[in-house]
Amino acid sequence: MRQAGRYLPEYRALRERVDFLTLCKTPELAAEATLQPIRRFGLDAAIIFSDIMIPLEAIGARITFDPVPRVAEPLRTRAQIDALRARPMAEVVPFVGEVVTRVRRELGGQVPLIGFCGAPFTLAAYLVEGKGGEGFGEVKRMMFAEPDTLTRLLELLADAMAEYLTLQIAAGAQAVQIFDSWAGILSPEDYRRFALPAARRVVQRTQRGDEPVIYFAPATGHVLEEQLATQADVIGLCWRTPLDQARPRTEGRVALQGNLDPHALLAPPEVVRRRALAVLDSAGDHPGHIMNLGHGILPDTPIESVEALVETVAARVRSEA
Ligand code: CP3
């Protein structure tokens, strides 16, 4: 989940100097933002500082942030989608590889580094709507009225994201996470027909060695079993599906990640501790649990809550060792 961001004073200080896009595109600064939470908290992994919208420039999309992402010319027609040409990631977003290399060097093996991308359906939802989170009428209209047009866009995005993850892994990313933030708006049938095959195509076409792939699609408990077919090694859960229910439903075939509600961090530290322990308890003593939030950290999260969370998990791990 998101680690850096506006809840950190040192991040806000960086953002006073540069806008969000400049921050993402300047390797030295993006590396600094990546390392900020690692220096402050005893986290077990770092996630590269970027955004799921950044690589969309490779297919010609123009993106701005205020702070939510906006797409200059939403993709609404078959003709627009047919005209898309994917340019090589190494030419369009070379800075992402540089951030990975830089962070790996600075981490010096202290903790592993996670790369990431958006899943095709989630990116398509942004590209067709032109913005996110304010309804999905347009992408659903395309899905029902012109399913082949949507499928074409999804395939193009899947190939672009496989290339993007391959670039990050080649540069040194030790795991990659695919964010399918909007897949939860789909019925089981439409998830199986559109979001799932596109996400699987990313997993299958990413060139990797033993680097695991994490697939995270919040609010998709109604299609948890289906997510095994993405062929991801880890399924991330939001807080809606308890870990002890997810374990039998995924038949022990994947590791699970999650799933403390990030809003819990808005409560006093003792509540954070209690709720974090409850998540660890529901994970039980099965191998293959990555403790995490069930979604991105909120901008008004107190630092003390993150400290309480990390300390609680570390103490439990020590007591079990
Ligand atoms: O933890 C990290 O340091 C990794 C960086 C990261 C960002 N975005 C930075 C960011 C990651 C992993 C993301 C993923 C992302 N971006 C997702 C998937 C996760 C999810 O939340 O479902 C999505 C849907 C996006 C698109 C996006 N980018 C949104 C909706 C927003 C606005 C969110 C907000 O908090 O206002 C962004 C902007 C963004 N991406 C910010 C950050 C730190 C805030 C920008 C700022 O500093 O002004």
PDB file of C-alpha atoms in Angstrom, residues 15 27 35 45 52 92 99 144 147 176 178 232 265 274 282 296 299 310 317:
ATOM      1  CA  ARG A  15       6.157  18.793  -2.295  1.00  0.00           C
ATOM      2  CA  PRO A  27      14.984  10.144  -9.957  1.00  0.00           C
ATOM      3  CA  LEU A  35      13.187   6.192   1.325  1.00  0.00           C
ATOM      4  CA  ALA A  45       9.917  -3.440   2.373  1.00  0.00           C
ATOM      5  CA  ILE A  52      -0.168   4.138 -11.544  1.00  0.00           C
ATOM      6  CA  VAL A  92       9.038   7.270 -22.277  1.00  0.00           C
ATOM      7  CA  VAL A  99      14.604   5.444  -9.368  1.00  0.00           C
ATOM      8  CA  PHE A 144     -21.981  -3.018 -22.412  1.00  0.00           C
ATOM      9  CA  PRO A 147     -17.247  -4.794 -25.402  1.00  0.00           C
ATOM     10  CA  VAL A 176       5.850  -6.161  -8.130  1.00  0.00           C
ATOM     11  CA  ILE A 178      -0.565  -4.764  -9.583  1.00  0.00           C
ATOM     12  CA  ALA A 232      -0.341 -13.856  -8.993  1.00  0.00           C
ATOM     13  CA  LEU A 265      -4.896   4.633  12.137  1.00  0.00           C
ATOM     14  CA  ARG A 274      -5.635  -3.900  19.257  1.00  0.00           C
ATOM     15  CA  SER A 282      -7.120 -13.734  11.827  1.00  0.00           C
ATOM     16  CA  GLY A 296      -3.507   3.375   0.962  1.00  0.00           C
ATOM     17  CA  PRO A 299      -3.288  12.024   4.376  1.00  0.00           C
ATOM     18  CA  VAL A 310       4.942  -1.199  13.091  1.00  0.00           C
ATOM     19  CA  VAL A 317       7.082 -11.432  15.014  1.00  0.00           C
TER      20      VAL A 317
END
